[in-house]
mmCIF file of N, CA and C in Angstrom:
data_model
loop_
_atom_site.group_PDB
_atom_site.id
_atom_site.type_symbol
_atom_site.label_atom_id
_atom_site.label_comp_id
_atom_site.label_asym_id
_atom_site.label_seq_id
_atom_site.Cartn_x
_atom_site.Cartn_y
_atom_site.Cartn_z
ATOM 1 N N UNK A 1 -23.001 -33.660 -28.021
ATOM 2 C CA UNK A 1 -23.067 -33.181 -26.660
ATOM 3 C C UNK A 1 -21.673 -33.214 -26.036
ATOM 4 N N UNK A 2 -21.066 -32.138 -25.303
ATOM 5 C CA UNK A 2 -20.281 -31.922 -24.504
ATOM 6 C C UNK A 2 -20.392 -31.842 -22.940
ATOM 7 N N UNK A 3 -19.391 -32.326 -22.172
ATOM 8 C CA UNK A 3 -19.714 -32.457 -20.649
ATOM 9 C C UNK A 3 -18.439 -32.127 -20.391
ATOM 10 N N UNK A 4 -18.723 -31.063 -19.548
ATOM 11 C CA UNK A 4 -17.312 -30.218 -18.525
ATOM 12 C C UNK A 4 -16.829 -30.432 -17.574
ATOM 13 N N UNK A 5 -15.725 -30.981 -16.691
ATOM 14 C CA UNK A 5 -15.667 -30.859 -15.485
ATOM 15 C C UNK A 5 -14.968 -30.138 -15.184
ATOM 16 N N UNK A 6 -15.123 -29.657 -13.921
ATOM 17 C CA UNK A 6 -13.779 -28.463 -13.840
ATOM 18 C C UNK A 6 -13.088 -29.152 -12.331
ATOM 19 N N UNK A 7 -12.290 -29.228 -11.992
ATOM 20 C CA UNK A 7 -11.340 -29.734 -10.644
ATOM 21 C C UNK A 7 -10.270 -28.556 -10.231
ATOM 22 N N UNK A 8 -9.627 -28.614 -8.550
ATOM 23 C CA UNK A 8 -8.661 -28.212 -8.442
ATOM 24 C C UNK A 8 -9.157 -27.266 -7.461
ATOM 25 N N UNK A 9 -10.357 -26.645 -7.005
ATOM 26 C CA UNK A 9 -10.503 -25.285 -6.498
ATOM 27 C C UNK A 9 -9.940 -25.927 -4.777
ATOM 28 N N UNK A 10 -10.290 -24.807 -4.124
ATOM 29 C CA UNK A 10 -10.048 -25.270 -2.568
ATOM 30 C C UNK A 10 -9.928 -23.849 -1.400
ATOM 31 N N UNK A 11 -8.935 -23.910 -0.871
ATOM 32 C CA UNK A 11 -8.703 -23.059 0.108
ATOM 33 C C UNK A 11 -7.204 -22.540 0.279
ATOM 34 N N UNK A 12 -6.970 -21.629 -0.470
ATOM 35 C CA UNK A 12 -5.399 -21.016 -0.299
ATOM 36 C C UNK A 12 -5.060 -19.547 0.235
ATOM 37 N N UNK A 13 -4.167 -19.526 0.810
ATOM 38 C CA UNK A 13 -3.715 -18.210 1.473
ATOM 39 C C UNK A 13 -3.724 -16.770 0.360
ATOM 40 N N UNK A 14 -3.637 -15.758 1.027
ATOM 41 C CA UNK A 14 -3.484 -14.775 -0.135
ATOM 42 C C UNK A 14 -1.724 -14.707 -0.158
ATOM 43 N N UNK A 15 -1.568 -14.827 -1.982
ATOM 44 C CA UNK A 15 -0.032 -14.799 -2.251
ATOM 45 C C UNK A 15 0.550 -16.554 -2.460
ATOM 46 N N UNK A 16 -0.874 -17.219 -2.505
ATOM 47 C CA UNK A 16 -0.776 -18.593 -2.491
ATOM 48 C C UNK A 16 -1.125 -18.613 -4.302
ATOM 49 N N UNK A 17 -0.773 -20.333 -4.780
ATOM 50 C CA UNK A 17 -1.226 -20.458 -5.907
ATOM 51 C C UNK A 17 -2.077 -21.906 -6.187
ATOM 52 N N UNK A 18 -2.517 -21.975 -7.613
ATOM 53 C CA UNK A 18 -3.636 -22.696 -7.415
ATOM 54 C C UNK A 18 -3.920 -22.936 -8.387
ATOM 55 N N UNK A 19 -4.260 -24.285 -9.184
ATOM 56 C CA UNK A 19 -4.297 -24.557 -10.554
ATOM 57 C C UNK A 19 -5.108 -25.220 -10.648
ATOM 58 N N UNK A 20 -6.054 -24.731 -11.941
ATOM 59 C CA UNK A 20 -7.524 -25.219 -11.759
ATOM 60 C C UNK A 20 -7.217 -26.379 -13.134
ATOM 61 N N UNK A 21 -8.017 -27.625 -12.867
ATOM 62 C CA UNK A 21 -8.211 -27.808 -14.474
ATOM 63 C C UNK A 21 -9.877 -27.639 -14.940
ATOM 64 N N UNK A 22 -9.955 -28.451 -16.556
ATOM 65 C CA UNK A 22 -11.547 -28.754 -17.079
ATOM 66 C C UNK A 22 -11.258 -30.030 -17.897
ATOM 67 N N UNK A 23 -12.035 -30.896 -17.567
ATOM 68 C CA UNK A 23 -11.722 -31.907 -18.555
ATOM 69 C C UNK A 23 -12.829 -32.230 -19.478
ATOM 70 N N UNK A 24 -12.866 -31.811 -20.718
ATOM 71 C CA UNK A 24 -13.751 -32.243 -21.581
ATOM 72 C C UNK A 24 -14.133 -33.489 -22.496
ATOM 73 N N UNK A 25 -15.482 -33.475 -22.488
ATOM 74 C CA UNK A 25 -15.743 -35.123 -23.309
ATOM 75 C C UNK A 25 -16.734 -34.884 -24.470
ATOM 76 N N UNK A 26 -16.783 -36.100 -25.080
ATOM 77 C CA UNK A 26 -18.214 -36.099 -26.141
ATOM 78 C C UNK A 26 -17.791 -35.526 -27.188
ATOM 79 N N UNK A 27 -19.051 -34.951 -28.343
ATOM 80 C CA UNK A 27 -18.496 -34.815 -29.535
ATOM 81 C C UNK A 27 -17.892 -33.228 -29.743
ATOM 82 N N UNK A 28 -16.473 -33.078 -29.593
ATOM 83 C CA UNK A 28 -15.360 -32.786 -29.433
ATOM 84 C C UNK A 28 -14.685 -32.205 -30.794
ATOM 85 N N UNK A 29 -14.692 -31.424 -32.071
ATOM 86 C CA UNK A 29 -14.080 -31.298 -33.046
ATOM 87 C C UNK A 29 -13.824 -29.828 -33.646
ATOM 88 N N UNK A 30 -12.962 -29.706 -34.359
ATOM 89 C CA UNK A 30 -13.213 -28.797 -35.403
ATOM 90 C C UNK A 30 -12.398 -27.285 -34.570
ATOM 91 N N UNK A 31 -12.916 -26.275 -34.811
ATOM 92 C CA UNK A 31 -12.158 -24.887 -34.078
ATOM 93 C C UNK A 31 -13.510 -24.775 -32.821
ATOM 94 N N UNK A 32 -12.807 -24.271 -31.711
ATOM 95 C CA UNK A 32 -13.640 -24.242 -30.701
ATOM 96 C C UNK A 32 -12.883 -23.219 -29.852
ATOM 97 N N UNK A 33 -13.222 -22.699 -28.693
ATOM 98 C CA UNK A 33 -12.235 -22.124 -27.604
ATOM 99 C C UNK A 33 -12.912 -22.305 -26.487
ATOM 100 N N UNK A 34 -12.616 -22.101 -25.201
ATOM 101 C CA UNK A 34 -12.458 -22.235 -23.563
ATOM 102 C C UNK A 34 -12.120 -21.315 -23.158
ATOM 103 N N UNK A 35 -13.506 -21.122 -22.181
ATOM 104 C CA UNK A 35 -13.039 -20.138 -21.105
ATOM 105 C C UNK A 35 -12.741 -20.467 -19.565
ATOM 106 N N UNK A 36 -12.552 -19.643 -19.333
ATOM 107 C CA UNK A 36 -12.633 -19.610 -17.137
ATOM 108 C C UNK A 36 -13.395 -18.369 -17.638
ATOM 109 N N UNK A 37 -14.637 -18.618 -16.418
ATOM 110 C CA UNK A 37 -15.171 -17.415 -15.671
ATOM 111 C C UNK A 37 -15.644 -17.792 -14.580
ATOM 112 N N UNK A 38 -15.909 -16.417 -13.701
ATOM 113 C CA UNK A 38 -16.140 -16.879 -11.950
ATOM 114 C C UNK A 38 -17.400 -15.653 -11.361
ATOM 115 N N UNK A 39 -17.592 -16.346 -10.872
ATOM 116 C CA UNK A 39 -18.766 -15.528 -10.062
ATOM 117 C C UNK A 39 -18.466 -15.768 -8.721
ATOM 118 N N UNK A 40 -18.403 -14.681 -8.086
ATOM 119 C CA UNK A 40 -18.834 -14.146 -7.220
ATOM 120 C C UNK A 40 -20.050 -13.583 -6.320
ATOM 121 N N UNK A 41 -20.294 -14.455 -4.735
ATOM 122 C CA UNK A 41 -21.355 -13.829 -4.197
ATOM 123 C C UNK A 41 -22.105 -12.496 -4.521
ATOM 124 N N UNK A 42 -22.623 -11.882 -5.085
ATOM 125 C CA UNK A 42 -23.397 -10.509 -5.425
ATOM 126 C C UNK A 42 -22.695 -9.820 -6.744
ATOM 127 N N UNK A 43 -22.110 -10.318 -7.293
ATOM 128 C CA UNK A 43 -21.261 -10.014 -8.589
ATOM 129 C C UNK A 43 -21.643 -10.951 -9.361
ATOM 130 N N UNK A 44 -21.530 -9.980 -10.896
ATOM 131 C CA UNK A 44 -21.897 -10.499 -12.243
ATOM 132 C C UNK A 44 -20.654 -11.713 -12.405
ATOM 133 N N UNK A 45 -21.404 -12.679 -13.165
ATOM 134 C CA UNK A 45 -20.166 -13.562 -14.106
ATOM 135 C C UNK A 45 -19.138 -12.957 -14.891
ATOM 136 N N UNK A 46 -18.206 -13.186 -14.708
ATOM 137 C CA UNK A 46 -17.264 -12.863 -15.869
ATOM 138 C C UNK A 46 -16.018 -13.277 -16.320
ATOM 139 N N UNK A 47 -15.826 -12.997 -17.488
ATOM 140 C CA UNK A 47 -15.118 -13.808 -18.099
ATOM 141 C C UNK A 47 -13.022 -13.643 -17.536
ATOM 142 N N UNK A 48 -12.736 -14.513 -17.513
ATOM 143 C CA UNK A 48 -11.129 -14.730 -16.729
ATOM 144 C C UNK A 48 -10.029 -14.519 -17.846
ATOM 145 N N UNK A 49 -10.617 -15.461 -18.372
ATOM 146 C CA UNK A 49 -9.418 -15.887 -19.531
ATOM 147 C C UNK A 49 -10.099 -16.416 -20.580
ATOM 148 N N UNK A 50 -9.747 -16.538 -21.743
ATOM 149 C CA UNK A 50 -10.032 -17.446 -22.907
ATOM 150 C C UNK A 50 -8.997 -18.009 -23.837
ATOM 151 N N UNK A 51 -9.029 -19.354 -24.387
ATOM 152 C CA UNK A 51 -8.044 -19.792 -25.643
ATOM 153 C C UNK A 51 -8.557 -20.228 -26.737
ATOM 154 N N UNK A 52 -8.033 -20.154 -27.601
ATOM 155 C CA UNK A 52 -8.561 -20.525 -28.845
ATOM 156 C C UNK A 52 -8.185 -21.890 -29.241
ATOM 157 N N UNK A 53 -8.507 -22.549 -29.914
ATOM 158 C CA UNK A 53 -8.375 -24.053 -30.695
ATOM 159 C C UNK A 53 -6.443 -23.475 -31.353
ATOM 160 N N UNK A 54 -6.024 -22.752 -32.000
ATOM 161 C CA UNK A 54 -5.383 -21.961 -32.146
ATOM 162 C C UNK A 54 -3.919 -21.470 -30.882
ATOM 163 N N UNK A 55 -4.704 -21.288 -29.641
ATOM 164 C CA UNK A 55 -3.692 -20.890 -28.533
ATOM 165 C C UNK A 55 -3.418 -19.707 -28.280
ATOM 166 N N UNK A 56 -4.342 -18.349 -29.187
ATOM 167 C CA UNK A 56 -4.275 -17.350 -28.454
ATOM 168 C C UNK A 56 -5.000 -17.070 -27.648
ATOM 169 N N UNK A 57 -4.549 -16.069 -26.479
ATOM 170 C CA UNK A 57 -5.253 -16.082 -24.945
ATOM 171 C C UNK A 57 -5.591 -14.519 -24.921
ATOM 172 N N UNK A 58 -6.487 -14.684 -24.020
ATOM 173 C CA UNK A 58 -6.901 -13.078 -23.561
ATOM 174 C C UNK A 58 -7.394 -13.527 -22.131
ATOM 175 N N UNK A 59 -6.985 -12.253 -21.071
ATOM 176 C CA UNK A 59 -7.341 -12.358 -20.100
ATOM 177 C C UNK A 59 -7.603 -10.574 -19.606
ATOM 178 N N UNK A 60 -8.563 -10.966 -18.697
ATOM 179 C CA UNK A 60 -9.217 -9.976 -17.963
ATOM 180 C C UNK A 60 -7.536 -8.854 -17.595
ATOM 181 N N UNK A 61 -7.855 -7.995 -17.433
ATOM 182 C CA UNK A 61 -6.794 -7.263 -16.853
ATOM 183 C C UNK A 61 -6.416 -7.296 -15.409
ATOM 184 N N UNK A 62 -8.105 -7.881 -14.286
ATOM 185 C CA UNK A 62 -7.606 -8.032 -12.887
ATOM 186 C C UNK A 62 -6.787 -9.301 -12.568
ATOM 187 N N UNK A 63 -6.354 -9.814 -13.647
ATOM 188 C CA UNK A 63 -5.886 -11.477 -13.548
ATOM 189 C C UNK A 63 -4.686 -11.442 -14.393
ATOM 190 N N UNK A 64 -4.476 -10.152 -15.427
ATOM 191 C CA UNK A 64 -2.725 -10.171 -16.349
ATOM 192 C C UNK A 64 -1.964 -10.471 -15.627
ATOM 193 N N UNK A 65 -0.783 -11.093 -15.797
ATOM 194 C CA UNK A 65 0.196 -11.407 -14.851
ATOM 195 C C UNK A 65 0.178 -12.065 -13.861
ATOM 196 N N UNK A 66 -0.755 -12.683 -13.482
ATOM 197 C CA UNK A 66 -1.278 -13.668 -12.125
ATOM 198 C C UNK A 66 -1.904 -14.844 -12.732
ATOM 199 N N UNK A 67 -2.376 -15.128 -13.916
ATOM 200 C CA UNK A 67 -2.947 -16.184 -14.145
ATOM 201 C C UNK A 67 -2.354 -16.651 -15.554
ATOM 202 N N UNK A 68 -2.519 -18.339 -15.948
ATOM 203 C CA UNK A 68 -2.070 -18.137 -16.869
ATOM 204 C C UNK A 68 -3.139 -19.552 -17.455
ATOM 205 N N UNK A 69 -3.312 -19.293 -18.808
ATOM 206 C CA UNK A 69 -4.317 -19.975 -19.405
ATOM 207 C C UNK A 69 -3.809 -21.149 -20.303
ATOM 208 N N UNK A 70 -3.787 -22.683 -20.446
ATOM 209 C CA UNK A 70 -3.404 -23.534 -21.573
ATOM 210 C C UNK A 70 -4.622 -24.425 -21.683
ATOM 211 N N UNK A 71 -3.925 -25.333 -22.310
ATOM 212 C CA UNK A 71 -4.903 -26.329 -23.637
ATOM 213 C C UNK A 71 -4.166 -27.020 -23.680
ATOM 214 N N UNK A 72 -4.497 -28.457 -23.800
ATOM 215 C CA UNK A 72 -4.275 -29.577 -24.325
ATOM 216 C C UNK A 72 -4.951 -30.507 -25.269
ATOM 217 N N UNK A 73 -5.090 -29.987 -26.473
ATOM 218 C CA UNK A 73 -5.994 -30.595 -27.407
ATOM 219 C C UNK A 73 -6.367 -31.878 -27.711
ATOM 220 N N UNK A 74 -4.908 -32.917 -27.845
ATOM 221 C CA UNK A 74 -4.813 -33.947 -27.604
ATOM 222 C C UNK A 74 -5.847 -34.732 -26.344
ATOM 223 N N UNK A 75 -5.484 -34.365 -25.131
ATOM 224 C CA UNK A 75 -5.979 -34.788 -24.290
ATOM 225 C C UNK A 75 -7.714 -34.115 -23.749
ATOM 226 N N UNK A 76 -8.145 -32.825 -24.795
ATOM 227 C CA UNK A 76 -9.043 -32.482 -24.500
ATOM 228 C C UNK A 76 -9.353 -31.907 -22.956
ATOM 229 N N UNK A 77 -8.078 -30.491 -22.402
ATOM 230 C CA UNK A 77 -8.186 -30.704 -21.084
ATOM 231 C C UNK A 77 -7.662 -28.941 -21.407
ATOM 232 N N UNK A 78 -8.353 -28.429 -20.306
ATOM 233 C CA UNK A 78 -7.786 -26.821 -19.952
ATOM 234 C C UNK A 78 -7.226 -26.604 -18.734
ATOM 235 N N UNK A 79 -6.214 -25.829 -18.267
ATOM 236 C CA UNK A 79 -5.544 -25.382 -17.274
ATOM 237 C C UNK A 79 -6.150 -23.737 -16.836
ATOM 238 N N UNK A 80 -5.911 -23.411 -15.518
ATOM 239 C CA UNK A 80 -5.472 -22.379 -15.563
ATOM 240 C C UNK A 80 -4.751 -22.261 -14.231
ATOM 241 N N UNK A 81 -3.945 -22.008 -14.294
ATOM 242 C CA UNK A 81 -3.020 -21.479 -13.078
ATOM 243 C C UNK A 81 -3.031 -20.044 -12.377
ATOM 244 N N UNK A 82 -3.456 -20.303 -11.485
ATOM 245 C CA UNK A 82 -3.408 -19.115 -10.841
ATOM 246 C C UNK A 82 -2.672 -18.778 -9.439
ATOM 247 N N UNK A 83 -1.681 -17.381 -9.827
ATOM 248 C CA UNK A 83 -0.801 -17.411 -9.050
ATOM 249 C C UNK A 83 -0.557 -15.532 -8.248
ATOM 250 N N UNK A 84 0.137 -15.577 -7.165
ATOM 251 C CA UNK A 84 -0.312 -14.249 -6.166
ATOM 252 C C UNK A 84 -1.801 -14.215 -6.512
ATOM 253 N N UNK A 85 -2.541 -15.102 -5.408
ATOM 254 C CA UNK A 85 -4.123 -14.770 -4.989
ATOM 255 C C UNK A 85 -4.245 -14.584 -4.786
ATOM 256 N N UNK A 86 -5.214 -13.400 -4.357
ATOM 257 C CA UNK A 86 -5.938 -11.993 -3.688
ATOM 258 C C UNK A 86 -7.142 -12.500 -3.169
ATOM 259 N N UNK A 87 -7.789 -11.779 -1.761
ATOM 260 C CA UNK A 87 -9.072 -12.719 -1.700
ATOM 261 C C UNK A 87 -10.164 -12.374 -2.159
ATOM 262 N N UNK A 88 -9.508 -11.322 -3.433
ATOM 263 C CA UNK A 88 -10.781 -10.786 -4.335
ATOM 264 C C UNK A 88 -10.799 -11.177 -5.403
ATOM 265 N N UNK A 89 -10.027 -12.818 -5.752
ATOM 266 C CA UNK A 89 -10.122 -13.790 -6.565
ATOM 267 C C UNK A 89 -11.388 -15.097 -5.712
ATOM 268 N N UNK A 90 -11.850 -14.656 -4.943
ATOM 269 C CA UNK A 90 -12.797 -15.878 -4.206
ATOM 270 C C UNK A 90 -13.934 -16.074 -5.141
ATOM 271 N N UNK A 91 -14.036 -16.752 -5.766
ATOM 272 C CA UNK A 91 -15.298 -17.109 -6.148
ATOM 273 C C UNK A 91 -15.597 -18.708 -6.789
ATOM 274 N N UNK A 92 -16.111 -19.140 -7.558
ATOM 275 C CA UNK A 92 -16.654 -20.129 -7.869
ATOM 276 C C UNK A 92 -16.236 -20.102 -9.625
ATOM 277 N N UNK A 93 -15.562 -20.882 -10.064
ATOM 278 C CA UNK A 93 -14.433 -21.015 -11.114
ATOM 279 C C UNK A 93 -15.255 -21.928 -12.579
ATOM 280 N N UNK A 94 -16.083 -21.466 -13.221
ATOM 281 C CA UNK A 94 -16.478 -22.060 -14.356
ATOM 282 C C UNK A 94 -15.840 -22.146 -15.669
ATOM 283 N N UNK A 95 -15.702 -23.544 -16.272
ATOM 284 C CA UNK A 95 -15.325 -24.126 -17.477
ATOM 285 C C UNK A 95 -16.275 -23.643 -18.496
ATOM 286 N N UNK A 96 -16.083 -23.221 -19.925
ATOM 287 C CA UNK A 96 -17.237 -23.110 -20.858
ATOM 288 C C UNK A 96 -16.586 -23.245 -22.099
ATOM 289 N N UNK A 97 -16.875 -24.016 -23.045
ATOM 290 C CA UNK A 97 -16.172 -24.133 -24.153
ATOM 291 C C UNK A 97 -17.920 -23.893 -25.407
ATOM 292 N N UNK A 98 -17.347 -23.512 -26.145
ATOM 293 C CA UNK A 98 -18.331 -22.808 -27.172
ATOM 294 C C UNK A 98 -17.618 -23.732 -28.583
ATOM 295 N N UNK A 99 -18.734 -24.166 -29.670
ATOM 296 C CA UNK A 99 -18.822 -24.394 -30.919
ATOM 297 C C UNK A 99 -19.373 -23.763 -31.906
ATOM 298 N N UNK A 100 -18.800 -23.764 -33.160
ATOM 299 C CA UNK A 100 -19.644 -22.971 -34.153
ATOM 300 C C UNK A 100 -20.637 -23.568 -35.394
ATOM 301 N N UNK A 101 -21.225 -23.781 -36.267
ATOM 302 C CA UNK A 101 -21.519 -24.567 -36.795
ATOM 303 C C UNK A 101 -22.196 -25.329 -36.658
ATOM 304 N N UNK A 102 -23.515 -25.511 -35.773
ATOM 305 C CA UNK A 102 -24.386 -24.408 -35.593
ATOM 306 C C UNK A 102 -23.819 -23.880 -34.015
ATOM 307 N N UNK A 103 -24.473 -23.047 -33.697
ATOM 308 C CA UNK A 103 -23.734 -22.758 -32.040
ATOM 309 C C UNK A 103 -24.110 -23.826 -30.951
ATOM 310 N N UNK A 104 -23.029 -23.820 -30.522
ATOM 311 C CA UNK A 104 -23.397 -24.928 -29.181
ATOM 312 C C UNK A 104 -22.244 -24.265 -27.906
ATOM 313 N N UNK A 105 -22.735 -24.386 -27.119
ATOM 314 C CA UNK A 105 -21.762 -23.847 -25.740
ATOM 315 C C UNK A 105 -22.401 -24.718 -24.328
ATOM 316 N N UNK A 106 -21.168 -24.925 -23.768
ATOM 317 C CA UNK A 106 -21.334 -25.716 -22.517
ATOM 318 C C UNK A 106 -20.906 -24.970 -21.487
ATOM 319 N N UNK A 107 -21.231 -25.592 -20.383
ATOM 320 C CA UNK A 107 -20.881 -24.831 -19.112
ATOM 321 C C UNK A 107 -20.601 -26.307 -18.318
ATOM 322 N N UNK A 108 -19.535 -26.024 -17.069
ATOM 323 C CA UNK A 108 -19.196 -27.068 -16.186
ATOM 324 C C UNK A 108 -20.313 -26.674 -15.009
ATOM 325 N N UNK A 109 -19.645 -27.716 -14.233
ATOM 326 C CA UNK A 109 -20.425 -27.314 -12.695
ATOM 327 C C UNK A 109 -19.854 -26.485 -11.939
ATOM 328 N N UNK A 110 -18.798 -25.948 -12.008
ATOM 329 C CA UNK A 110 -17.906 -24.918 -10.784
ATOM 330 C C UNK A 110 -16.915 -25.584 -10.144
ATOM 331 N N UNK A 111 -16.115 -25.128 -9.948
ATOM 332 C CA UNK A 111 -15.367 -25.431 -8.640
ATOM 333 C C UNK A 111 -14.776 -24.124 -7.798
ATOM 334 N N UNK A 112 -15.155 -24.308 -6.474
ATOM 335 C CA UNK A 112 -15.058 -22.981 -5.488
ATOM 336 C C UNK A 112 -13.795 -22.989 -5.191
ATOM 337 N N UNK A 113 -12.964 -21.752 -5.520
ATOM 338 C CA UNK A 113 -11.971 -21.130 -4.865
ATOM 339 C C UNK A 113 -11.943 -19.982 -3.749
ATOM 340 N N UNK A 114 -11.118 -20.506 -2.897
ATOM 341 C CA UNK A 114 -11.234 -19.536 -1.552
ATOM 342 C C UNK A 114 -9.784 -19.028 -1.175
ATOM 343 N N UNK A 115 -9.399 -17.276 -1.340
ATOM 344 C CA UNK A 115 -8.829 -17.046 -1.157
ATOM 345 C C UNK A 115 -8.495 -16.292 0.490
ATOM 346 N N UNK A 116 -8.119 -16.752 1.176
ATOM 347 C CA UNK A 116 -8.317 -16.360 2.909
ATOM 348 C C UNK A 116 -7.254 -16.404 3.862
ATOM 349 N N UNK A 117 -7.037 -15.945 4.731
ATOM 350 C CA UNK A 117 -5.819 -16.231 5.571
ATOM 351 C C UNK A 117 -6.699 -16.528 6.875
#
């Protein structure tokens, strides 16, 4: 079993920045990857960014260049930084890390980001 937390969300200006983490626990091994995804009031989930056990990243195209995705394997911990915020980045910021072998995937609890002036 895995348990997610995600920290960091809050209330920032637009053109403000903002760095989320996830800190993961429990049984922890092998190749895995992490995402960010966010939902939005009346909008589908979707996916932000992802990394691999590995360290390659993919990110959404409304977030290239504004966000940036790491890992800390050692410490079992994800970043994402997010920078020039739009307030059509507002939403509610989920951790999810996925296993293979047999499948297993977790989800955090959220943390709300508010982009506003």
């Amino acid at each position: 079993q895995v348990q997610l937390v995600e920290s960091g969300g809050g209330l920032v200006q637009p053109g403000g920045s903002l760095r989320l983490s996830c800190a993961a626990s429990g049984s922890i091994a092998g190749i895995y990857f992490m995402d960010w995804y966010r939902q939005a009031p009346g909008k589908q989930r979707e996916l932000v960014a992802r990394i691999t056990t590995g360290g390659f990243t993919n990110y959404a195209d409304s977030v290239k260049g504004r966000f940036t995705i790491a890992r800390d394997n050692a410490k079992n911990t994800m970043s994402l930084e997010m920078n020039s915020l739009k307030p059509e980045d507002t939403a509610v910021y989920y951790c999810y890390l996925q296993q293979p072998s047999p499948l297993r995937e977790y989800w955090g609890q959220g943390t709300q980001v508010t982009v506003s002036s």
